[in-house]
Amino acid sequence: MRIERATIHHLRIPLRKPFEHALHRRSEVELVVVRLQSSDGCLGYGEIAPRSYLTGESIATTLEDVPALIRDWMRRDIEPQEHLVQRIDTERARCGRKLAAFAGVELALLDVAGTHFGFSVADIIGETDYPSPPGGVVIGFEVETPALPRHCGILRTLGHQHVKVKVGREDDLERVMAASTAFGPHVQLRLDANGAWSAPRAIEVLRSMQGLPIHSIEQPCTAGDLEGLRSVRAETGLRVMADESLASHDDAVQLIAEDAVDLFNIRVGKCGGLLGSLRILELAHEAGVECHLGTLVGETGILSAAGEIFARRAGRFPCLEGKGQNHFLLAQDILATDTLEDATNQTGLGIGVDEARLTEFAVATPVHMNHSEGIAN
Amino acid sequence: LNKAEQIIGFITSKLVSKTKHEITADTDLIGGRVIDSSALMDMVLWLEETFGISIDVDDLIPENFGSVRNMVEFVEQSLAGTGPGD
């Protein structure tokens, strides 16, 4: 099979409500969708949601990098499942920190190859079909502190048990206490500072929360401050999760070697795709590091499908944080139909994209590549 | 319109108008994933405004909001001054 055509769509989709944490506030999301078409007309879609604070990528770098990534695949015959997996692993190791861009191209490639050869992308991740994990919710800064008790009460009414509270404000203690009061002592809150604190400040704030039901503290210090992460563990006794510190396989190796954290936050869109996420998960299991599965705020149904497939076949995740956000956060998703519940039983990623919505949300004219141009350039 | 009809009208016209859900008094709104957190928040604000009641955080439990029938009972208890928030 060959990749005959490729289209790169730059989209901007409004959110139904804003979302805010210590590093970013967004009321719309910009993303790139990669569409690959095989020589026999099969289609595959991938999504790139670049975050500068995770991988250093932006929309601008993505639009520069993606054509070259696609061109490499256009030069090759795309082989069936096992060979393709080996090739993707090899190429990802050479992509540096272009991990979001690589993830989008990888998803499109697996989707089109799965459709062409008749395999489900889920079968690449694992053979056992685990139950779909419950969704985890995130309470960001967009919920003002006076409104927090009612907001938490709403989430409690809906039965949410996996709750993350963004921290890194002056009134963190008040907010965490409000959440704890609403959810009760049986719900262990996951706190996430998005690297907002220095290690001493993190220790000071977290000590003030002693006695509250806290599951873990995610990224208390900046991504490169592994010593800080380690000291927060030692001084507070809380479990520390790496998010901004963890994108590549090399990041995982270093975090393990330096014994910096207790947990990894894996997200398909930042970790180089499904296979990049799987390799980090395998490494973590060998090292005894527990893993959490997250999503990217504002992702569409393409990355949501990938996350669902990963959760169902990799298994062992207590929740899928942000699950279903393509429905409740985006003004409108780009999927034609929602088949996520049956995502592991279909060829490719098992998704169908509404191409009219790619036009509706387009920021610029799509970039088209065809096989002859791919070879030539 | 009685209260149940008013509530069903609000849910179908404002909250889930784009879905295929058919809402009855006993539809499981939470377990059936008919409403999400934004929809429930809108619902609470609308109930307060429409029926002139005040909904306390402690009132936010599935027993009061799991179905239209639950909500009608909760509103009537609140109006009678016998609800959990009074």
mmCIF file with all atom_site columns, N, CA, C and O in Angstrom, chain A residues 80-82 84-85 88 106-107 109-129 274-275 278 305-306 308-310 312-314 339-351:
data_model
loop_
_atom_site.group_PDB
_atom_site.id
_atom_site.type_symbol
_atom_site.label_atom_id
_atom_site.label_alt_id
_atom_site.label_comp_id
_atom_site.label_asym_id
_atom_site.label_entity_id
_atom_site.label_seq_id
_atom_site.pdbx_PDB_ins_code
_atom_site.Cartn_x
_atom_site.Cartn_y
_atom_site.Cartn_z
_atom_site.occupancy
_atom_site.B_iso_or_equiv
_atom_site.pdbx_formal_charge
_atom_site.auth_seq_id
_atom_site.auth_comp_id
_atom_site.auth_asym_id
_atom_site.auth_atom_id
_atom_site.pdbx_PDB_model_num
ATOM 1   N N  . PRO A 1 80  ? 2.126   -4.337 6.246  1.00 0.00 ? 80  PRO A N  1
ATOM 2   C CA . PRO A 1 80  ? 1.116   -4.726 7.239  1.00 0.00 ? 80  PRO A CA 1
ATOM 3   C C  . PRO A 1 80  ? 1.597   -4.509 8.674  1.00 0.00 ? 80  PRO A C  1
ATOM 4   O O  . PRO A 1 80  ? 2.744   -4.162 8.930  1.00 0.00 ? 80  PRO A O  1
ATOM 5   N N  . GLN A 1 81  ? 0.693   -4.860 9.559  1.00 0.00 ? 81  GLN A N  1
ATOM 6   C CA . GLN A 1 81  ? 0.749   -4.491 10.973 1.00 0.00 ? 81  GLN A CA 1
ATOM 7   C C  . GLN A 1 81  ? 2.120   -4.545 11.653 1.00 0.00 ? 81  GLN A C  1
ATOM 8   O O  . GLN A 1 81  ? 2.619   -3.527 12.130 1.00 0.00 ? 81  GLN A O  1
ATOM 9   N N  . GLU A 1 82  ? 2.754   -5.725 11.700 1.00 0.00 ? 82  GLU A N  1
ATOM 10  C CA . GLU A 1 82  ? 3.967   -5.864 12.511 1.00 0.00 ? 82  GLU A CA 1
ATOM 11  C C  . GLU A 1 82  ? 5.108   -5.016 11.974 1.00 0.00 ? 82  GLU A C  1
ATOM 12  O O  . GLU A 1 82  ? 5.830   -4.361 12.739 1.00 0.00 ? 82  GLU A O  1
ATOM 13  N N  . LEU A 1 84  ? 4.864   -2.384 10.147 1.00 0.00 ? 84  LEU A N  1
ATOM 14  C CA . LEU A 1 84  ? 4.511   -0.973 10.296 1.00 0.00 ? 84  LEU A CA 1
ATOM 15  C C  . LEU A 1 84  ? 4.804   -0.499 11.722 1.00 0.00 ? 84  LEU A C  1
ATOM 16  O O  . LEU A 1 84  ? 5.350   0.587  11.927 1.00 0.00 ? 84  LEU A O  1
ATOM 17  N N  . VAL A 1 85  ? 4.470   -1.322 12.683 1.00 0.00 ? 85  VAL A N  1
ATOM 18  C CA . VAL A 1 85  ? 4.744   -0.974 14.088 1.00 0.00 ? 85  VAL A CA 1
ATOM 19  C C  . VAL A 1 85  ? 6.240   -0.774 14.316 1.00 0.00 ? 85  VAL A C  1
ATOM 20  O O  . VAL A 1 85  ? 6.664   0.203  14.948 1.00 0.00 ? 85  VAL A O  1
ATOM 21  N N  . ILE A 1 88  ? 7.298   2.503  12.711 1.00 0.00 ? 88  ILE A N  1
ATOM 22  C CA . ILE A 1 88  ? 6.846   3.677  13.479 1.00 0.00 ? 88  ILE A CA 1
ATOM 23  C C  . ILE A 1 88  ? 7.731   3.873  14.707 1.00 0.00 ? 88  ILE A C  1
ATOM 24  O O  . ILE A 1 88  ? 8.143   4.997  15.023 1.00 0.00 ? 88  ILE A O  1
ATOM 25  N N  . GLU A 1 106 ? 1.133   9.547  12.978 1.00 0.00 ? 106 GLU A N  1
ATOM 26  C CA . GLU A 1 106 ? 1.036   8.115  13.332 1.00 0.00 ? 106 GLU A CA 1
ATOM 27  C C  . GLU A 1 106 ? -0.413  7.641  13.361 1.00 0.00 ? 106 GLU A C  1
ATOM 28  O O  . GLU A 1 106 ? -0.758  6.581  12.825 1.00 0.00 ? 106 GLU A O  1
ATOM 29  N N  . LEU A 1 107 ? -1.297  8.433  13.981 1.00 0.00 ? 107 LEU A N  1
ATOM 30  C CA . LEU A 1 107 ? -2.711  8.031  14.057 1.00 0.00 ? 107 LEU A CA 1
ATOM 31  C C  . LEU A 1 107 ? -3.321  7.901  12.670 1.00 0.00 ? 107 LEU A C  1
ATOM 32  O O  . LEU A 1 107 ? -4.038  6.939  12.378 1.00 0.00 ? 107 LEU A O  1
ATOM 33  N N  . LEU A 1 109 ? -1.762  7.335  9.915  1.00 0.00 ? 109 LEU A N  1
ATOM 34  C CA . LEU A 1 109 ? -1.123  6.199  9.246  1.00 0.00 ? 109 LEU A CA 1
ATOM 35  C C  . LEU A 1 109 ? -1.724  4.864  9.715  1.00 0.00 ? 109 LEU A C  1
ATOM 36  O O  . LEU A 1 109 ? -2.053  3.982  8.903  1.00 0.00 ? 109 LEU A O  1
ATOM 37  N N  . LEU A 1 110 ? -1.870  4.718  11.030 1.00 0.00 ? 110 LEU A N  1
ATOM 38  C CA . LEU A 1 110 ? -2.463  3.487  11.558 1.00 0.00 ? 110 LEU A CA 1
ATOM 39  C C  . LEU A 1 110 ? -3.922  3.358  11.113 1.00 0.00 ? 110 LEU A C  1
ATOM 40  O O  . LEU A 1 110 ? -4.396  2.252  10.829 1.00 0.00 ? 110 LEU A O  1
ATOM 41  N N  . ASP A 1 111 ? -4.614  4.491  11.050 1.00 0.00 ? 111 ASP A N  1
ATOM 42  C CA . ASP A 1 111 ? -6.021  4.464  10.656 1.00 0.00 ? 111 ASP A CA 1
ATOM 43  C C  . ASP A 1 111 ? -6.160  4.004  9.203  1.00 0.00 ? 111 ASP A C  1
ATOM 44  O O  . ASP A 1 111 ? -6.952  3.105  8.894  1.00 0.00 ? 111 ASP A O  1
ATOM 45  N N  . VAL A 1 112 ? -5.361  4.592  8.317  1.00 0.00 ? 112 VAL A N  1
ATOM 46  C CA . VAL A 1 112 ? -5.485  4.227  6.894  1.00 0.00 ? 112 VAL A CA 1
ATOM 47  C C  . VAL A 1 112 ? -4.963  2.808  6.658  1.00 0.00 ? 112 VAL A C  1
ATOM 48  O O  . VAL A 1 112 ? -5.551  2.039  5.883  1.00 0.00 ? 112 VAL A O  1
ATOM 49  N N  . ALA A 1 113 ? -3.885  2.438  7.348  1.00 0.00 ? 113 ALA A N  1
ATOM 50  C CA . ALA A 1 113 ? -3.346  1.077  7.180  1.00 0.00 ? 113 ALA A CA 1
ATOM 51  C C  . ALA A 1 113 ? -4.322  0.045  7.727  1.00 0.00 ? 113 ALA A C  1
ATOM 52  O O  . ALA A 1 113 ? -4.530  -1.020 7.127  1.00 0.00 ? 113 ALA A O  1
ATOM 53  N N  . GLY A 1 114 ? -4.922  0.357  8.884  1.00 0.00 ? 114 GLY A N  1
ATOM 54  C CA . GLY A 1 114 ? -5.902  -0.573 9.466  1.00 0.00 ? 114 GLY A CA 1
ATOM 55  C C  . GLY A 1 114 ? -7.088  -0.769 8.548  1.00 0.00 ? 114 GLY A C  1
ATOM 56  O O  . GLY A 1 114 ? -7.585  -1.891 8.365  1.00 0.00 ? 114 GLY A O  1
ATOM 57  N N  . THR A 1 115 ? -7.546  0.322  7.950  1.00 0.00 ? 115 THR A N  1
ATOM 58  C CA . THR A 1 115 ? -8.680  0.224  7.026  1.00 0.00 ? 115 THR A CA 1
ATOM 59  C C  . THR A 1 115 ? -8.291  -0.570 5.782  1.00 0.00 ? 115 THR A C  1
ATOM 60  O O  . THR A 1 115 ? -9.048  -1.430 5.312  1.00 0.00 ? 115 THR A O  1
ATOM 61  N N  . HIS A 1 116 ? -7.088  -0.322 5.277  1.00 0.00 ? 116 HIS A N  1
ATOM 62  C CA . HIS A 1 116 ? -6.643  -1.008 4.058  1.00 0.00 ? 116 HIS A CA 1
ATOM 63  C C  . HIS A 1 116 ? -6.401  -2.504 4.314  1.00 0.00 ? 116 HIS A C  1
ATOM 64  O O  . HIS A 1 116 ? -6.861  -3.363 3.547  1.00 0.00 ? 116 HIS A O  1
ATOM 65  N N  . PHE A 1 117 ? -5.662  -2.813 5.387  1.00 0.00 ? 117 PHE A N  1
ATOM 66  C CA . PHE A 1 117 ? -5.296  -4.214 5.637  1.00 0.00 ? 117 PHE A CA 1
ATOM 67  C C  . PHE A 1 117 ? -6.352  -4.967 6.457  1.00 0.00 ? 117 PHE A C  1
ATOM 68  O O  . PHE A 1 117 ? -6.255  -6.190 6.616  1.00 0.00 ? 117 PHE A O  1
ATOM 69  N N  . GLY A 1 118 ? -7.305  -4.231 7.031  1.00 0.00 ? 118 GLY A N  1
ATOM 70  C CA . GLY A 1 118 ? -8.387  -4.883 7.764  1.00 0.00 ? 118 GLY A CA 1
ATOM 71  C C  . GLY A 1 118 ? -8.064  -5.233 9.195  1.00 0.00 ? 118 GLY A C  1
ATOM 72  O O  . GLY A 1 118 ? -8.547  -6.230 9.722  1.00 0.00 ? 118 GLY A O  1
ATOM 73  N N  . PHE A 1 119 ? -7.251  -4.410 9.875  1.00 0.00 ? 119 PHE A N  1
ATOM 74  C CA . PHE A 1 119 ? -7.017  -4.654 11.300 1.00 0.00 ? 119 PHE A CA 1
ATOM 75  C C  . PHE A 1 119 ? -7.487  -3.453 12.113 1.00 0.00 ? 119 PHE A C  1
ATOM 76  O O  . PHE A 1 119 ? -7.553  -2.327 11.611 1.00 0.00 ? 119 PHE A O  1
ATOM 77  N N  . SER A 1 120 ? -7.811  -3.723 13.371 1.00 0.00 ? 120 SER A N  1
ATOM 78  C CA . SER A 1 120 ? -8.170  -2.641 14.285 1.00 0.00 ? 120 SER A CA 1
ATOM 79  C C  . SER A 1 120 ? -6.898  -2.106 14.930 1.00 0.00 ? 120 SER A C  1
ATOM 80  O O  . SER A 1 120 ? -6.026  -2.882 15.335 1.00 0.00 ? 120 SER A O  1
ATOM 81  N N  . VAL A 1 121 ? -6.802  -0.803 15.039 1.00 0.00 ? 121 VAL A N  1
ATOM 82  C CA . VAL A 1 121 ? -5.657  -0.205 15.728 1.00 0.00 ? 121 VAL A CA 1
ATOM 83  C C  . VAL A 1 121 ? -5.580  -0.723 17.161 1.00 0.00 ? 121 VAL A C  1
ATOM 84  O O  . VAL A 1 121 ? -4.494  -0.873 17.729 1.00 0.00 ? 121 VAL A O  1
ATOM 85  N N  . ALA A 1 122 ? -6.721  -1.050 17.728 1.00 0.00 ? 122 ALA A N  1
ATOM 86  C CA . ALA A 1 122 ? -6.749  -1.572 19.106 1.00 0.00 ? 122 ALA A CA 1
ATOM 87  C C  . ALA A 1 122 ? -5.894  -2.825 19.244 1.00 0.00 ? 122 ALA A C  1
ATOM 88  O O  . ALA A 1 122 ? -5.245  -3.031 20.280 1.00 0.00 ? 122 ALA A O  1
ATOM 89  N N  . ASP A 1 123 ? -5.850  -3.666 18.205 1.00 0.00 ? 123 ASP A N  1
ATOM 90  C CA . ASP A 1 123 ? -5.108  -4.924 18.279 1.00 0.00 ? 123 ASP A CA 1
ATOM 91  C C  . ASP A 1 123 ? -3.599  -4.704 18.372 1.00 0.00 ? 123 ASP A C  1
ATOM 92  O O  . ASP A 1 123 ? -2.863  -5.603 18.774 1.00 0.00 ? 123 ASP A O  1
ATOM 93  N N  . ILE A 1 124 ? -3.150  -3.531 17.983 1.00 0.00 ? 124 ILE A N  1
ATOM 94  C CA . ILE A 1 124 ? -1.725  -3.203 18.114 1.00 0.00 ? 124 ILE A CA 1
ATOM 95  C C  . ILE A 1 124 ? -1.374  -2.937 19.576 1.00 0.00 ? 124 ILE A C  1
ATOM 96  O O  . ILE A 1 124 ? -0.261  -3.211 20.020 1.00 0.00 ? 124 ILE A O  1
ATOM 97  N N  . ILE A 1 125 ? -2.336  -2.419 20.312 1.00 0.00 ? 125 ILE A N  1
ATOM 98  C CA . ILE A 1 125 ? -2.073  -2.046 21.709 1.00 0.00 ? 125 ILE A CA 1
ATOM 99  C C  . ILE A 1 125 ? -2.131  -3.260 22.619 1.00 0.00 ? 125 ILE A C  1
ATOM 100 O O  . ILE A 1 125 ? -1.314  -3.413 23.533 1.00 0.00 ? 125 ILE A O  1
ATOM 101 N N  . GLY A 1 126 ? -3.080  -4.132 22.420 1.00 0.00 ? 126 GLY A N  1
ATOM 102 C CA . GLY A 1 126 ? -3.216  -5.322 23.274 1.00 0.00 ? 126 GLY A CA 1
ATOM 103 C C  . GLY A 1 126 ? -4.372  -6.171 22.808 1.00 0.00 ? 126 GLY A C  1
ATOM 104 O O  . GLY A 1 126 ? -5.238  -5.703 22.058 1.00 0.00 ? 126 GLY A O  1
ATOM 105 N N  . GLU A 1 127 ? -4.387  -7.411 23.276 1.00 0.00 ? 127 GLU A N  1
ATOM 106 C CA . GLU A 1 127 ? -5.428  -8.337 22.819 1.00 0.00 ? 127 GLU A CA 1
ATOM 107 C C  . GLU A 1 127 ? -6.652  -8.330 23.723 1.00 0.00 ? 127 GLU A C  1
ATOM 108 O O  . GLU A 1 127 ? -7.759  -8.599 23.287 1.00 0.00 ? 127 GLU A O  1
ATOM 109 N N  . THR A 1 128 ? -6.445  -8.056 25.010 1.00 0.00 ? 128 THR A N  1
ATOM 110 C CA . THR A 1 128 ? -7.552  -8.102 25.965 1.00 0.00 ? 128 THR A CA 1
ATOM 111 C C  . THR A 1 128 ? -8.362  -6.818 25.899 1.00 0.00 ? 128 THR A C  1
ATOM 112 O O  . THR A 1 128 ? -7.800  -5.727 25.902 1.00 0.00 ? 128 THR A O  1
ATOM 113 N N  . ASP A 1 129 ? -9.693  -6.955 25.842 1.00 0.00 ? 129 ASP A N  1
ATOM 114 C CA . ASP A 1 129 ? -10.558 -5.785 25.817 1.00 0.00 ? 129 ASP A CA 1
ATOM 115 C C  . ASP A 1 129 ? -11.030 -5.508 27.245 1.00 0.00 ? 129 ASP A C  1
ATOM 116 O O  . ASP A 1 129 ? -11.907 -6.188 27.763 1.00 0.00 ? 129 ASP A O  1
ATOM 117 N N  . LEU A 1 274 ? -0.045  6.526  19.828 1.00 0.00 ? 274 LEU A N  1
ATOM 118 C CA . LEU A 1 274 ? -0.438  5.306  20.546 1.00 0.00 ? 274 LEU A CA 1
ATOM 119 C C  . LEU A 1 274 ? 0.773   4.446  20.888 1.00 0.00 ? 274 LEU A C  1
ATOM 120 O O  . LEU A 1 274 ? 0.902   3.950  22.011 1.00 0.00 ? 274 LEU A O  1
ATOM 121 N N  . LEU A 1 275 ? 1.661   4.273  19.931 1.00 0.00 ? 275 LEU A N  1
ATOM 122 C CA . LEU A 1 275 ? 2.805   3.402  20.184 1.00 0.00 ? 275 LEU A CA 1
ATOM 123 C C  . LEU A 1 275 ? 3.816   4.071  21.116 1.00 0.00 ? 275 LEU A C  1
ATOM 124 O O  . LEU A 1 275 ? 4.430   3.400  21.955 1.00 0.00 ? 275 LEU A O  1
ATOM 125 N N  . LEU A 1 278 ? 2.411   3.557  24.440 1.00 0.00 ? 278 LEU A N  1
ATOM 126 C CA . LEU A 1 278 ? 2.542   2.163  24.851 1.00 0.00 ? 278 LEU A CA 1
ATOM 127 C C  . LEU A 1 278 ? 3.963   1.857  25.333 1.00 0.00 ? 278 LEU A C  1
ATOM 128 O O  . LEU A 1 278 ? 4.149   1.157  26.331 1.00 0.00 ? 278 LEU A O  1
ATOM 129 N N  . ALA A 1 305 ? -10.901 9.106  20.391 1.00 0.00 ? 305 ALA A N  1
ATOM 130 C CA . ALA A 1 305 ? -10.990 7.691  19.994 1.00 0.00 ? 305 ALA A CA 1
ATOM 131 C C  . ALA A 1 305 ? -9.688  6.971  20.304 1.00 0.00 ? 305 ALA A C  1
ATOM 132 O O  . ALA A 1 305 ? -9.695  5.833  20.796 1.00 0.00 ? 305 ALA A O  1
ATOM 133 N N  . ALA A 1 306 ? -8.573  7.638  20.028 1.00 0.00 ? 306 ALA A N  1
ATOM 134 C CA . ALA A 1 306 ? -7.278  7.022  20.312 1.00 0.00 ? 306 ALA A CA 1
ATOM 135 C C  . ALA A 1 306 ? -7.118  6.767  21.813 1.00 0.00 ? 306 ALA A C  1
ATOM 136 O O  . ALA A 1 306 ? -6.650  5.703  22.237 1.00 0.00 ? 306 ALA A O  1
ATOM 137 N N  . GLU A 1 308 ? -9.513  6.365  24.017 1.00 0.00 ? 308 GLU A N  1
ATOM 138 C CA . GLU A 1 308 ? -10.444 5.296  24.417 1.00 0.00 ? 308 GLU A CA 1
ATOM 139 C C  . GLU A 1 308 ? -9.874  3.920  24.058 1.00 0.00 ? 308 GLU A C  1
ATOM 140 O O  . GLU A 1 308 ? -9.917  2.983  24.851 1.00 0.00 ? 308 GLU A O  1
ATOM 141 N N  . ILE A 1 309 ? -9.331  3.821  22.850 1.00 0.00 ? 309 ILE A N  1
ATOM 142 C CA . ILE A 1 309 ? -8.727  2.556  22.417 1.00 0.00 ? 309 ILE A CA 1
ATOM 143 C C  . ILE A 1 309 ? -7.554  2.195  23.328 1.00 0.00 ? 309 ILE A C  1
ATOM 144 O O  . ILE A 1 309 ? -7.414  1.047  23.760 1.00 0.00 ? 309 ILE A O  1
ATOM 145 N N  . PHE A 1 310 ? -6.719  3.175  23.625 1.00 0.00 ? 310 PHE A N  1
ATOM 146 C CA . PHE A 1 310 ? -5.561  2.917  24.492 1.00 0.00 ? 310 PHE A CA 1
ATOM 147 C C  . PHE A 1 310 ? -6.027  2.453  25.871 1.00 0.00 ? 310 PHE A C  1
ATOM 148 O O  . PHE A 1 310 ? -5.489  1.495  26.436 1.00 0.00 ? 310 PHE A O  1
ATOM 149 N N  . ARG A 1 312 ? -8.817  1.004  26.695 1.00 0.00 ? 312 ARG A N  1
ATOM 150 C CA . ARG A 1 312 ? -9.501  -0.302 26.646 1.00 0.00 ? 312 ARG A CA 1
ATOM 151 C C  . ARG A 1 312 ? -8.540  -1.458 26.401 1.00 0.00 ? 312 ARG A C  1
ATOM 152 O O  . ARG A 1 312 ? -8.809  -2.590 26.806 1.00 0.00 ? 312 ARG A O  1
ATOM 153 N N  . ARG A 1 313 ? -7.436  -1.213 25.693 1.00 0.00 ? 313 ARG A N  1
ATOM 154 C CA . ARG A 1 313 ? -6.538  -2.315 25.371 1.00 0.00 ? 313 ARG A CA 1
ATOM 155 C C  . ARG A 1 313 ? -5.271  -2.334 26.235 1.00 0.00 ? 313 ARG A C  1
ATOM 156 O O  . ARG A 1 313 ? -4.710  -3.398 26.472 1.00 0.00 ? 313 ARG A O  1
ATOM 157 N N  . ALA A 1 314 ? -4.805  -1.183 26.687 1.00 0.00 ? 314 ALA A N  1
ATOM 158 C CA . ALA A 1 314 ? -3.656  -1.184 27.599 1.00 0.00 ? 314 ALA A CA 1
ATOM 159 C C  . ALA A 1 314 ? -4.131  -1.562 29.001 1.00 0.00 ? 314 ALA A C  1
ATOM 160 O O  . ALA A 1 314 ? -3.411  -2.232 29.752 1.00 0.00 ? 314 ALA A O  1
ATOM 161 N N  . THR A 1 339 ? -18.729 6.605  17.442 1.00 0.00 ? 339 THR A N  1
ATOM 162 C CA . THR A 1 339 ? -18.652 5.142  17.540 1.00 0.00 ? 339 THR A CA 1
ATOM 163 C C  . THR A 1 339 ? -17.642 4.730  18.603 1.00 0.00 ? 339 THR A C  1
ATOM 164 O O  . THR A 1 339 ? -17.126 3.628  18.588 1.00 0.00 ? 339 THR A O  1
ATOM 165 N N  . LEU A 1 340 ? -17.353 5.652  19.537 1.00 0.00 ? 340 LEU A N  1
ATOM 166 C CA . LEU A 1 340 ? -16.279 5.377  20.497 1.00 0.00 ? 340 LEU A CA 1
ATOM 167 C C  . LEU A 1 340 ? -16.570 4.154  21.367 1.00 0.00 ? 340 LEU A C  1
ATOM 168 O O  . LEU A 1 340 ? -15.657 3.439  21.753 1.00 0.00 ? 340 LEU A O  1
ATOM 169 N N  . GLU A 1 341 ? -17.842 3.909  21.676 1.00 0.00 ? 341 GLU A N  1
ATOM 170 C CA . GLU A 1 341 ? -18.152 2.763  22.523 1.00 0.00 ? 341 GLU A CA 1
ATOM 171 C C  . GLU A 1 341 ? -17.786 1.447  21.839 1.00 0.00 ? 341 GLU A C  1
ATOM 172 O O  . GLU A 1 341 ? -17.532 0.446  22.475 1.00 0.00 ? 341 GLU A O  1
ATOM 173 N N  . ASP A 1 342 ? -17.743 1.474  20.507 1.00 0.00 ? 342 ASP A N  1
ATOM 174 C CA . ASP A 1 342 ? -17.431 0.268  19.742 1.00 0.00 ? 342 ASP A CA 1
ATOM 175 C C  . ASP A 1 342 ? -16.059 0.403  19.069 1.00 0.00 ? 342 ASP A C  1
ATOM 176 O O  . ASP A 1 342 ? -15.766 -0.268 18.083 1.00 0.00 ? 342 ASP A O  1
ATOM 177 N N  . ALA A 1 343 ? -15.223 1.283  19.620 1.00 0.00 ? 343 ALA A N  1
ATOM 178 C CA . ALA A 1 343 ? -13.989 1.673  18.930 1.00 0.00 ? 343 ALA A CA 1
ATOM 179 C C  . ALA A 1 343 ? -13.006 0.528  18.730 1.00 0.00 ? 343 ALA A C  1
ATOM 180 O O  . ALA A 1 343 ? -12.210 0.553  17.787 1.00 0.00 ? 343 ALA A O  1
ATOM 181 N N  . THR A 1 344 ? -13.041 -0.482 19.591 1.00 0.00 ? 344 THR A N  1
ATOM 182 C CA . THR A 1 344 ? -12.040 -1.547 19.492 1.00 0.00 ? 344 THR A CA 1
ATOM 183 C C  . THR A 1 344 ? -12.447 -2.654 18.533 1.00 0.00 ? 344 THR A C  1
ATOM 184 O O  . THR A 1 344 ? -11.690 -3.595 18.313 1.00 0.00 ? 344 THR A O  1
ATOM 185 N N  . ASN A 1 345 ? -13.643 -2.577 17.983 1.00 0.00 ? 345 ASN A N  1
ATOM 186 C CA . ASN A 1 345 ? -14.130 -3.654 17.103 1.00 0.00 ? 345 ASN A CA 1
ATOM 187 C C  . ASN A 1 345 ? -14.167 -3.253 15.638 1.00 0.00 ? 345 ASN A C  1
ATOM 188 O O  . ASN A 1 345 ? -14.787 -3.940 14.831 1.00 0.00 ? 345 ASN A O  1
ATOM 189 N N  . GLN A 1 346 ? -13.538 -2.157 15.288 1.00 0.00 ? 346 GLN A N  1
ATOM 190 C CA . GLN A 1 346 ? -13.628 -1.686 13.916 1.00 0.00 ? 346 GLN A CA 1
ATOM 191 C C  . GLN A 1 346 ? -12.238 -1.559 13.304 1.00 0.00 ? 346 GLN A C  1
ATOM 192 O O  . GLN A 1 346 ? -11.242 -1.477 14.005 1.00 0.00 ? 346 GLN A O  1
ATOM 193 N N  . THR A 1 347 ? -12.180 -1.522 12.003 1.00 0.00 ? 347 THR A N  1
ATOM 194 C CA . THR A 1 347 ? -10.868 -1.375 11.370 1.00 0.00 ? 347 THR A CA 1
ATOM 195 C C  . THR A 1 347 ? -10.343 0.041  11.579 1.00 0.00 ? 347 THR A C  1
ATOM 196 O O  . THR A 1 347 ? -11.108 0.982  11.741 1.00 0.00 ? 347 THR A O  1
ATOM 197 N N  . GLY A 1 348 ? -9.038  0.151  11.566 1.00 0.00 ? 348 GLY A N  1
ATOM 198 C CA . GLY A 1 348 ? -8.424  1.459  11.791 1.00 0.00 ? 348 GLY A CA 1
ATOM 199 C C  . GLY A 1 348 ? -8.750  1.978  13.168 1.00 0.00 ? 348 GLY A C  1
ATOM 200 O O  . GLY A 1 348 ? -8.807  1.233  14.142 1.00 0.00 ? 348 GLY A O  1
ATOM 201 N N  . LEU A 1 349 ? -8.988  3.298  13.250 1.00 0.00 ? 349 LEU A N  1
ATOM 202 C CA . LEU A 1 349 ? -9.396  3.911  14.512 1.00 0.00 ? 349 LEU A CA 1
ATOM 203 C C  . LEU A 1 349 ? -10.898 3.793  14.733 1.00 0.00 ? 349 LEU A C  1
ATOM 204 O O  . LEU A 1 349 ? -11.407 4.124  15.802 1.00 0.00 ? 349 LEU A O  1
ATOM 205 N N  . GLY A 1 350 ? -11.616 3.360  13.709 1.00 0.00 ? 350 GLY A N  1
ATOM 206 C CA . GLY A 1 350 ? -13.064 3.186  13.840 1.00 0.00 ? 350 GLY A CA 1
ATOM 207 C C  . GLY A 1 350 ? -13.821 4.503  13.879 1.00 0.00 ? 350 GLY A C  1
ATOM 208 O O  . GLY A 1 350 ? -14.870 4.591  14.511 1.00 0.00 ? 350 GLY A O  1
ATOM 209 N N  . ILE A 1 351 ? -13.283 5.518  13.220 1.00 0.00 ? 351 ILE A N  1
ATOM 210 C CA . ILE A 1 351 ? -13.951 6.826  13.242 1.00 0.00 ? 351 ILE A CA 1
ATOM 211 C C  . ILE A 1 351 ? -14.340 7.250  11.828 1.00 0.00 ? 351 ILE A C  1
ATOM 212 O O  . ILE A 1 351 ? -13.762 6.787  10.848 1.00 0.00 ? 351 ILE A O  1
#
